[in-house]
CSV table of C-alpha atoms and ligand atoms in Angstrom, one decimal:
chain,number,residue,atom,x,y,z
A,1,UNK,CA,-4.2,9.8,23.3
A,2,UNK,CA,-0.8,8.5,23.4
A,3,UNK,CA,2.5,10.3,22.6
A,4,UNK,CA,4.2,7.7,20.3
A,5,UNK,CA,6.4,9.0,17.7
A,6,UNK,CA,4.8,7.0,14.8
A,7,UNK,CA,7.5,7.8,12.2
A,8,UNK,CA,10.3,6.5,14.6
A,9,UNK,CA,8.7,3.2,15.6
A,10,UNK,CA,10.8,0.0,15.3
A,11,UNK,CA,9.3,-3.4,14.8
A,12,UNK,CA,8.6,-4.2,18.5
A,13,UNK,CA,6.2,-4.5,21.4
A,14,UNK,CA,4.4,-1.5,22.6
A,15,UNK,CA,2.0,-2.0,25.4
A,16,UNK,CA,-1.8,-1.3,24.3
A,17,UNK,CA,-4.9,-1.2,26.5
A,18,UNK,CA,-6.3,-4.6,25.8
A,19,UNK,CA,-5.7,-8.2,24.4
A,20,UNK,CA,-8.4,-10.8,23.6
A,21,UNK,CA,-8.5,-14.4,24.7
A,22,UNK,CA,-10.7,-17.5,24.2
A,23,UNK,CA,-10.4,-20.8,25.8
A,24,UNK,CA,-11.2,-24.2,24.1
A,25,UNK,CA,-12.3,-26.6,26.8
A,26,UNK,CA,-14.6,-29.7,26.8
A,27,UNK,CA,-14.4,-29.7,23.0
A,28,UNK,CA,-15.7,-26.1,22.3
A,29,UNK,CA,-14.6,-22.6,22.2
A,30,UNK,CA,-15.9,-20.5,25.0
A,31,UNK,CA,-16.7,-16.7,25.2
A,32,UNK,CA,-14.4,-14.0,24.0
A,33,UNK,CA,-12.6,-12.3,27.1
A,34,UNK,CA,-11.2,-8.9,27.1
A,35,UNK,CA,-8.0,-8.5,29.4
A,36,UNK,CA,-5.6,-5.6,30.3
A,37,UNK,CA,-3.3,-8.1,31.7
A,38,UNK,CA,-0.1,-8.7,29.7
A,39,UNK,CA,0.5,-12.1,31.4
A,40,UNK,CA,-1.2,-15.5,31.2
A,41,UNK,CA,-1.5,-18.0,33.8
A,42,UNK,CA,-1.1,-21.5,32.6
A,43,UNK,CA,-0.4,-25.2,33.8
A,44,UNK,CA,3.3,-26.1,34.5
A,45,UNK,CA,2.6,-29.2,32.3
A,46,UNK,CA,0.9,-27.3,29.3
A,47,UNK,CA,1.8,-28.8,26.2
A,48,UNK,CA,2.9,-25.4,24.6
A,49,UNK,CA,5.7,-25.4,27.2
A,50,UNK,CA,7.0,-28.9,26.6
A,51,UNK,CA,6.0,-30.2,23.2
A,52,UNK,CA,5.6,-26.9,21.1
A,53,UNK,CA,1.9,-27.0,20.6
A,54,UNK,CA,1.9,-23.4,19.6
A,55,UNK,CA,1.1,-21.4,16.3
A,56,UNK,CA,1.0,-17.7,15.5
A,57,UNK,CA,0.2,-15.5,12.8
A,58,UNK,CA,0.9,-11.9,11.8
A,59,UNK,CA,-1.2,-9.4,10.1
A,60,UNK,CA,-1.4,-5.6,9.8
A,61,UNK,CA,-4.0,-2.8,10.0
A,62,UNK,CA,-3.5,0.5,8.2
A,63,UNK,CA,-5.2,3.9,8.5
A,64,UNK,CA,-6.4,5.3,5.3
A,65,UNK,CA,-6.5,8.7,4.2
A,66,UNK,CA,-10.2,8.9,5.2
A,67,UNK,CA,-9.3,7.5,8.6
A,68,UNK,CA,-10.6,4.0,8.0
A,69,UNK,CA,-9.2,1.1,9.6
A,70,UNK,CA,-8.0,-1.3,7.0
A,71,UNK,CA,-7.0,-4.8,7.5
A,72,UNK,CA,-5.0,-6.8,4.9
A,73,UNK,CA,-6.2,-10.2,3.7
A,74,UNK,CA,-7.1,-11.4,7.4
A,75,UNK,CA,-9.0,-14.4,5.9
A,76,UNK,CA,-5.8,-15.8,4.5
A,77,UNK,CA,-4.3,-15.5,7.9
A,78,UNK,CA,-7.2,-17.2,9.5
A,79,UNK,CA,-6.9,-20.0,7.1
A,80,UNK,CA,-3.2,-20.4,7.8
A,81,UNK,CA,-3.9,-20.3,11.4
A,82,UNK,CA,-6.3,-23.3,11.0
A,83,UNK,CA,-3.6,-25.1,8.8
A,84,UNK,CA,-0.9,-24.6,11.3
A,85,UNK,CA,-3.2,-25.7,14.3
A,86,UNK,CA,-4.1,-28.9,12.4
A,87,UNK,CA,-0.3,-29.4,11.5
A,88,UNK,CA,0.7,-29.7,15.3
A,89,UNK,CA,-2.7,-31.3,16.4
A,90,UNK,CA,-4.3,-28.3,18.1
A,91,UNK,CA,-8.0,-27.2,18.0
A,92,UNK,CA,-8.1,-24.7,15.0
A,93,UNK,CA,-9.9,-21.5,15.9
A,94,UNK,CA,-12.8,-21.1,13.5
A,95,UNK,CA,-12.6,-18.2,11.0
A,96,UNK,CA,-15.7,-16.4,12.4
A,97,UNK,CA,-13.9,-16.5,15.9
A,98,UNK,CA,-10.7,-15.1,14.4
A,99,UNK,CA,-12.6,-12.2,12.8
A,100,UNK,CA,-14.7,-11.3,15.7
A,101,UNK,CA,-11.5,-11.2,18.1
A,102,UNK,CA,-9.7,-9.3,15.4
A,103,UNK,CA,-12.4,-6.6,15.1
A,104,UNK,CA,-12.7,-6.4,18.9
A,105,UNK,CA,-9.0,-5.9,19.5
A,106,UNK,CA,-8.5,-3.3,16.7
A,107,UNK,CA,-11.6,-1.4,18.0
A,108,UNK,CA,-10.5,-1.6,21.7
A,109,UNK,CA,-7.1,-0.3,20.7
A,110,UNK,CA,-8.1,1.9,17.8
A,111,UNK,CA,-5.7,4.9,19.2
A,112,UNK,CA,-2.8,2.7,18.7
A,113,UNK,CA,-3.4,2.3,14.9
A,114,UNK,CA,-0.7,4.7,13.5
A,115,UNK,CA,-2.1,7.7,11.3
A,116,UNK,CA,-2.2,7.7,7.7
A,117,UNK,CA,1.1,9.1,6.3
A,118,UNK,CA,3.4,7.9,9.1
A,119,UNK,CA,4.5,4.8,7.2
A,120,UNK,CA,3.7,2.8,10.3
A,121,UNK,CA,1.0,0.2,11.1
A,122,UNK,CA,-0.7,-1.9,13.8
A,123,UNK,CA,0.8,-5.3,13.7
A,124,UNK,CA,-1.7,-8.0,14.9
A,125,UNK,CA,-0.4,-11.2,16.5
A,126,UNK,CA,-2.9,-14.0,16.9
A,127,UNK,CA,-1.4,-16.9,19.1
A,128,UNK,CA,-2.6,-20.3,19.8
A,129,UNK,CA,-1.3,-22.5,22.5
A,130,UNK,CA,-2.0,-26.0,24.1
A,131,UNK,CA,-2.8,-25.4,27.7
A,132,UNK,CA,-4.0,-28.6,28.7
A,133,UNK,CA,-1.5,-30.7,30.9
A,134,UNK,CA,0.2,-33.6,29.4
A,135,UNK,CA,3.3,-35.4,30.5
A,136,UNK,CA,3.5,-38.1,27.9
A,137,UNK,CA,3.8,-36.8,24.3
A,138,UNK,CA,0.3,-36.2,23.1
A,139,UNK,CA,-1.9,-33.3,22.1
A,140,UNK,CA,-3.5,-31.2,24.9
A,141,UNK,CA,-7.4,-31.3,25.5
A,142,UNK,CA,-7.3,-27.6,26.2
A,143,UNK,CA,-6.3,-24.5,24.2
A,144,UNK,CA,-6.0,-20.7,24.4
A,145,UNK,CA,-6.4,-18.5,21.4
A,146,UNK,CA,-5.2,-14.8,21.9
A,147,UNK,CA,-4.6,-11.8,20.1
A,148,UNK,CA,-2.5,-8.8,21.0
A,149,UNK,CA,-1.4,-5.7,18.8
A,150,UNK,CA,1.4,-3.4,18.7
A,151,UNK,CA,2.0,-0.5,16.6
A,152,UNK,CA,5.0,-1.1,14.4
A,153,UNK,CA,7.7,0.5,12.0
A,154,UNK,CA,9.8,-1.4,9.6
A,155,UNK,CA,11.0,-4.9,10.4
A,156,UNK,CA,14.5,-4.2,9.0
A,157,UNK,CA,15.8,-0.9,10.2
A,158,UNK,CA,16.9,0.1,6.8
A,159,UNK,CA,13.1,0.3,5.7
A,160,UNK,CA,12.7,0.2,1.9
A,161,UNK,CA,16.5,0.2,1.6
A,162,UNK,CA,18.4,-2.8,0.5
A,163,UNK,CA,19.8,-5.2,3.2
A,164,UNK,CA,22.6,-7.7,3.3
A,165,UNK,CA,21.8,-11.4,3.7
A,166,UNK,CA,23.9,-14.3,4.7
A,167,UNK,CA,23.2,-17.8,3.1
A,168,UNK,CA,23.8,-20.5,5.9
A,169,UNK,CA,24.4,-24.0,5.3
A,170,UNK,CA,25.2,-25.3,8.6
A,171,UNK,CA,21.7,-24.7,10.1
A,172,UNK,CA,18.5,-26.0,8.8
A,173,UNK,CA,15.4,-24.0,9.7
A,174,UNK,CA,12.9,-26.8,8.5
A,175,UNK,CA,13.0,-30.2,6.9
A,176,UNK,CA,11.2,-31.1,3.7
A,177,UNK,CA,8.5,-33.0,5.4
A,178,UNK,CA,8.8,-31.1,8.7
A,179,UNK,CA,6.9,-28.1,10.0
A,180,UNK,CA,8.3,-25.4,7.8
A,181,UNK,CA,5.1,-24.8,6.1
A,182,UNK,CA,3.2,-24.0,9.4
A,183,UNK,CA,3.7,-20.9,11.3
A,184,UNK,CA,4.7,-22.7,14.5
A,185,UNK,CA,7.3,-21.4,17.2
A,186,UNK,CA,9.6,-24.4,16.7
A,187,UNK,CA,10.7,-23.2,13.1
A,188,UNK,CA,11.7,-19.9,14.7
A,189,UNK,CA,13.5,-21.4,17.7
A,190,UNK,CA,15.4,-23.5,15.0
A,191,UNK,CA,16.5,-20.3,13.2
A,192,UNK,CA,17.6,-18.2,16.1
A,193,UNK,CA,21.3,-19.4,16.3
A,194,UNK,CA,21.8,-18.7,12.7
A,195,UNK,CA,19.9,-15.3,12.7
A,196,UNK,CA,21.7,-14.0,15.8
A,197,UNK,CA,24.9,-15.0,14.4
A,198,UNK,CA,24.3,-13.3,11.0
A,199,UNK,CA,23.3,-10.1,12.8
A,200,UNK,CA,26.6,-10.3,14.8
A,201,UNK,CA,28.4,-10.8,11.4
A,202,UNK,CA,26.7,-7.6,10.1
A,203,UNK,CA,23.9,-9.1,8.0
A,204,UNK,CA,20.1,-8.3,8.1
A,205,UNK,CA,19.1,-11.8,8.1
A,206,UNK,CA,19.9,-15.3,6.7
A,207,UNK,CA,18.9,-17.1,3.6
A,208,UNK,CA,18.1,-20.9,4.2
A,209,UNK,CA,18.7,-23.4,1.5
A,210,UNK,CA,16.6,-26.5,1.0
A,211,UNK,CA,17.6,-28.9,3.8
A,212,UNK,CA,17.9,-32.1,1.7
A,213,UNK,CA,20.2,-31.1,-1.2
A,214,UNK,CA,21.5,-27.6,-0.3
A,215,UNK,CA,21.0,-26.7,-3.8
A,216,UNK,CA,17.9,-24.3,-3.9
A,217,UNK,CA,16.9,-21.1,-2.1
A,218,UNK,CA,14.1,-21.8,0.6
A,219,UNK,CA,13.6,-18.5,2.1
A,220,UNK,CA,14.8,-15.7,4.6
A,221,UNK,CA,14.5,-16.0,8.4
A,222,UNK,CA,11.2,-13.9,8.6
A,223,UNK,CA,10.2,-13.7,5.0
A,224,UNK,CA,9.9,-15.3,1.6
A,225,UNK,CA,12.5,-14.6,-1.2
A,226,UNK,CA,11.8,-13.5,-4.7
A,227,UNK,CA,14.1,-12.6,-7.8
A,228,UNK,CA,13.5,-10.5,-10.7
A,229,UNK,CA,15.0,-11.1,-14.2
A,230,UNK,CA,13.8,-10.7,-17.8
A,231,UNK,CA,10.5,-9.2,-16.6
A,232,UNK,CA,9.7,-12.3,-14.6
A,233,UNK,CA,9.0,-12.5,-10.9
A,234,UNK,CA,10.6,-15.8,-9.5
A,235,UNK,CA,10.0,-17.4,-6.2
A,236,UNK,CA,10.9,-20.7,-4.7
A,237,UNK,CA,8.5,-23.6,-4.6
A,238,UNK,CA,9.5,-25.7,-1.5
A,239,UNK,CA,7.4,-27.8,0.8
A,240,UNK,CA,9.5,-26.4,3.9
A,241,UNK,CA,8.7,-22.7,3.5
A,242,UNK,CA,5.8,-20.8,4.8
A,243,UNK,CA,3.3,-19.8,2.2
A,244,UNK,CA,3.5,-16.1,2.6
A,245,UNK,CA,0.3,-14.0,1.9
A,246,UNK,CA,2.5,-11.0,0.8
A,247,UNK,CA,4.3,-13.2,-1.9
A,248,UNK,CA,0.8,-14.5,-3.0
A,249,UNK,CA,-0.1,-10.9,-3.3
A,250,UNK,CA,2.8,-9.8,-5.2
A,251,UNK,CA,2.5,-12.6,-7.7
A,252,UNK,CA,-0.9,-11.1,-8.5
A,253,UNK,CA,0.3,-7.5,-8.6
A,254,UNK,CA,3.4,-8.7,-10.8
A,255,UNK,CA,1.0,-10.3,-13.1
A,256,UNK,CA,-1.1,-7.2,-13.3
A,257,UNK,CA,2.1,-5.2,-14.1
A,258,UNK,CA,2.7,-7.6,-17.1
A,259,UNK,CA,5.5,-9.7,-15.6
A,260,UNK,CA,5.6,-13.3,-16.0
A,261,UNK,CA,5.5,-15.3,-12.6
A,262,UNK,CA,7.4,-18.5,-11.9
A,263,UNK,CA,7.0,-20.5,-8.8
A,264,UNK,CA,9.8,-23.0,-9.0
A,265,UNK,CA,12.9,-24.2,-7.3
A,266,UNK,CA,15.5,-21.5,-7.3
A,267,UNK,CA,19.2,-23.0,-7.6
A,268,UNK,CA,21.6,-20.9,-5.7
A,269,UNK,CA,23.8,-20.2,-8.7
A,270,UNK,CA,20.7,-18.4,-10.2
A,271,UNK,CA,21.3,-15.7,-8.1
A,272,UNK,CA,24.1,-14.6,-10.4
A,273,UNK,CA,21.4,-13.8,-13.1
A,274,UNK,CA,18.9,-11.9,-11.1
A,275,UNK,CA,18.6,-8.1,-11.6
A,276,UNK,CA,16.8,-7.6,-8.3
A,277,UNK,CA,16.2,-9.9,-5.1
A,278,UNK,CA,13.9,-9.1,-2.2
A,279,UNK,CA,12.4,-10.5,0.9
A,280,UNK,CA,8.7,-10.2,1.4
A,281,UNK,CA,6.3,-10.8,4.3
A,282,UNK,CA,3.9,-9.0,6.5
A,283,UNK,CA,6.7,-7.7,8.8
A,284,UNK,CA,9.3,-7.2,6.0
A,285,UNK,CA,6.7,-5.9,3.4
A,286,UNK,CA,9.2,-5.8,0.7
A,287,UNK,CA,12.8,-5.6,1.6
A,288,UNK,CA,15.2,-5.2,-1.3
A,289,UNK,CA,18.4,-7.4,-0.9
A,290,UNK,CA,21.6,-5.5,-1.8
A,291,UNK,CA,24.2,-8.2,-1.3
A,292,UNK,CA,24.1,-11.8,-0.6
A,293,UNK,CA,27.1,-13.8,0.8
A,294,UNK,CA,27.4,-17.5,1.1
A,295,UNK,CA,28.9,-17.9,4.6
A,296,UNK,CA,30.5,-21.2,3.8
A,297,UNK,CA,31.9,-20.8,0.1
A,298,UNK,CA,32.4,-17.1,0.3
A,299,UNK,CA,30.5,-16.6,-2.9
A,300,UNK,CA,29.0,-13.1,-3.2
A,301,UNK,CA,26.1,-11.8,-5.2
A,302,UNK,CA,25.5,-8.1,-5.6
A,303,UNK,CA,22.5,-6.2,-6.6
A,304,UNK,CA,23.2,-2.6,-5.7
A,305,UNK,CA,22.6,0.0,-3.0
A,306,UNK,CA,19.2,1.2,-4.3
A,307,UNK,CA,16.0,-0.7,-4.6
A,308,UNK,CA,15.4,-1.9,-8.1
A,309,UNK,CA,12.5,-0.5,-10.4
A,310,UNK,CA,10.3,-3.6,-10.2
A,311,UNK,CA,10.6,-4.0,-6.5
A,312,UNK,CA,9.9,-0.3,-6.1
A,313,UNK,CA,6.7,-0.5,-8.2
A,314,UNK,CA,5.5,-3.7,-6.4
A,315,UNK,CA,6.2,-2.1,-3.1
A,316,UNK,CA,4.3,1.0,-4.0
A,317,UNK,CA,1.3,-0.8,-5.4
A,318,UNK,CA,1.1,-3.0,-2.3
A,319,UNK,CA,1.3,-0.3,0.2
A,320,UNK,CA,-0.9,1.8,-2.0
A,321,UNK,CA,-3.7,-0.8,-1.8
A,322,UNK,CA,-3.0,-1.3,2.1
A,323,UNK,CA,-3.4,2.5,2.9
A,324,UNK,CA,-6.1,2.8,0.4
A,325,UNK,CA,-4.3,5.0,-2.2
A,326,UNK,CA,-4.5,2.4,-5.0
A,327,UNK,CA,-7.8,0.6,-5.7
A,328,UNK,CA,-8.4,-2.7,-3.9
A,329,UNK,CA,-9.7,-4.6,-6.9
A,330,UNK,CA,-9.2,-8.0,-5.4
A,331,UNK,CA,-11.1,-7.3,-2.1
A,332,UNK,CA,-8.1,-7.8,0.0
A,333,UNK,CA,-9.0,-5.1,2.5
A,334,UNK,CA,-11.5,-5.4,5.2
A,335,UNK,CA,-12.6,-2.1,6.8
A,336,UNK,CA,-13.5,-2.3,10.5
A,337,UNK,CA,-16.2,0.1,11.0
B,401,PLP,N1,8.3,-16.8,5.9
B,401,PLP,C1,8.5,-16.8,7.1
B,401,PLP,C2,9.3,-17.6,7.8
B,401,PLP,C3,7.7,-15.8,8.1
B,401,PLP,O1,7.8,-15.9,9.3
B,401,PLP,C4,6.8,-14.9,7.4
B,401,PLP,C5,6.1,-13.8,8.1
B,401,PLP,O2,4.8,-14.1,8.3
B,401,PLP,C6,6.7,-15.0,6.0
B,401,PLP,C7,7.5,-16.0,5.4
B,401,PLP,C8,5.9,-14.0,5.3
B,401,PLP,O3,4.6,-14.3,5.3
B,401,PLP,P1,3.3,-13.3,5.2
B,401,PLP,O4,3.5,-12.5,3.9
B,401,PLP,O5,2.2,-14.1,5.1
B,401,PLP,O6,3.4,-12.5,6.5
B,402,COI,C1,5.4,-11.5,10.1
B,402,COI,O1,5.8,-11.1,9.0
B,402,COI,O2,4.3,-11.4,10.5
B,402,COI,C2,6.3,-12.5,10.8
B,402,COI,O3,5.6,-13.2,11.6
B,402,COI,C3,7.7,-12.4,10.7
B,402,COI,C4,8.4,-12.5,12.0
B,402,COI,C5,8.1,-11.1,12.8
B,402,COI,C6,8.3,-13.7,12.6
């Protein structure tokens, strides 16, 4: 047993018992290895260190009322990991390997899955890196796929409370035909300067605009964006954003609640017309946005200090499915026995 105060956990790293690893060498994946070492030993010329051959995922495991360990939509994360791997020319880990390693690490660290009712969950972080040495710019021949886990609380310290976001125009996270739709480290490196500045200036996160025209909303630093108006759930269509699994799920839940769903470019001025706005993602869940300030123009959009009714219902339904309190009619949950 450990003496973690589950209800007070931030979104951060907690050392657990084990991580799991699998090497790709000579054109094939090897045996799954279990390690209690938090460090990895790699070649000084590994492509992950020089040329950004790196992709990661983020998914969560929840404890149900009955004590079951419930993973949310792992298959979508496994598919996106394959897409990201292909996007930066890495060997993609097969779905079966992803699942086997996922089940193994959750079982090995089951006492780190926060109990039902604490509001916390076990964050699972699969990570793929190019480990083969190359000095010229080319893909590695060897890869390491790993998964570690960490019990976490809310990503935004406010939890399900509106945060302030800042629109940035002087930094682009991703280009229209760049790597924005892949979950690769370079996108996050590109975001750091504006995210740190936004924190220093008192904002929870940033909202990026489309890099080409600066006319449309792309997404938040660590999450997708949605707006609600006239009984409609509206979320940006863009080639430079991550295809969020949470957003995909919310679109289904919104439809089930009788809302219209629109996936289309969202002009910045449309912010004036939204009744509610939010950021959504595995870490963010739904984080309502209370206020958006355009750093350059000074334009301000306010949505109130309390979560809106639609965002609240979506949040409760999504979390209800994750914790097992609402029927999982789409088979999104995989129970680890
Ligand atoms: N957008 C970015 C940039 C992210 O890092 C994340 C987090 O994974 C998301 C969106 C949300 O995606 P998902 O709901 O699949 O976690
Ligand atoms: C997630 O929601 O899983 C993320 O990866 C967001 C952030 C921690 C990078």
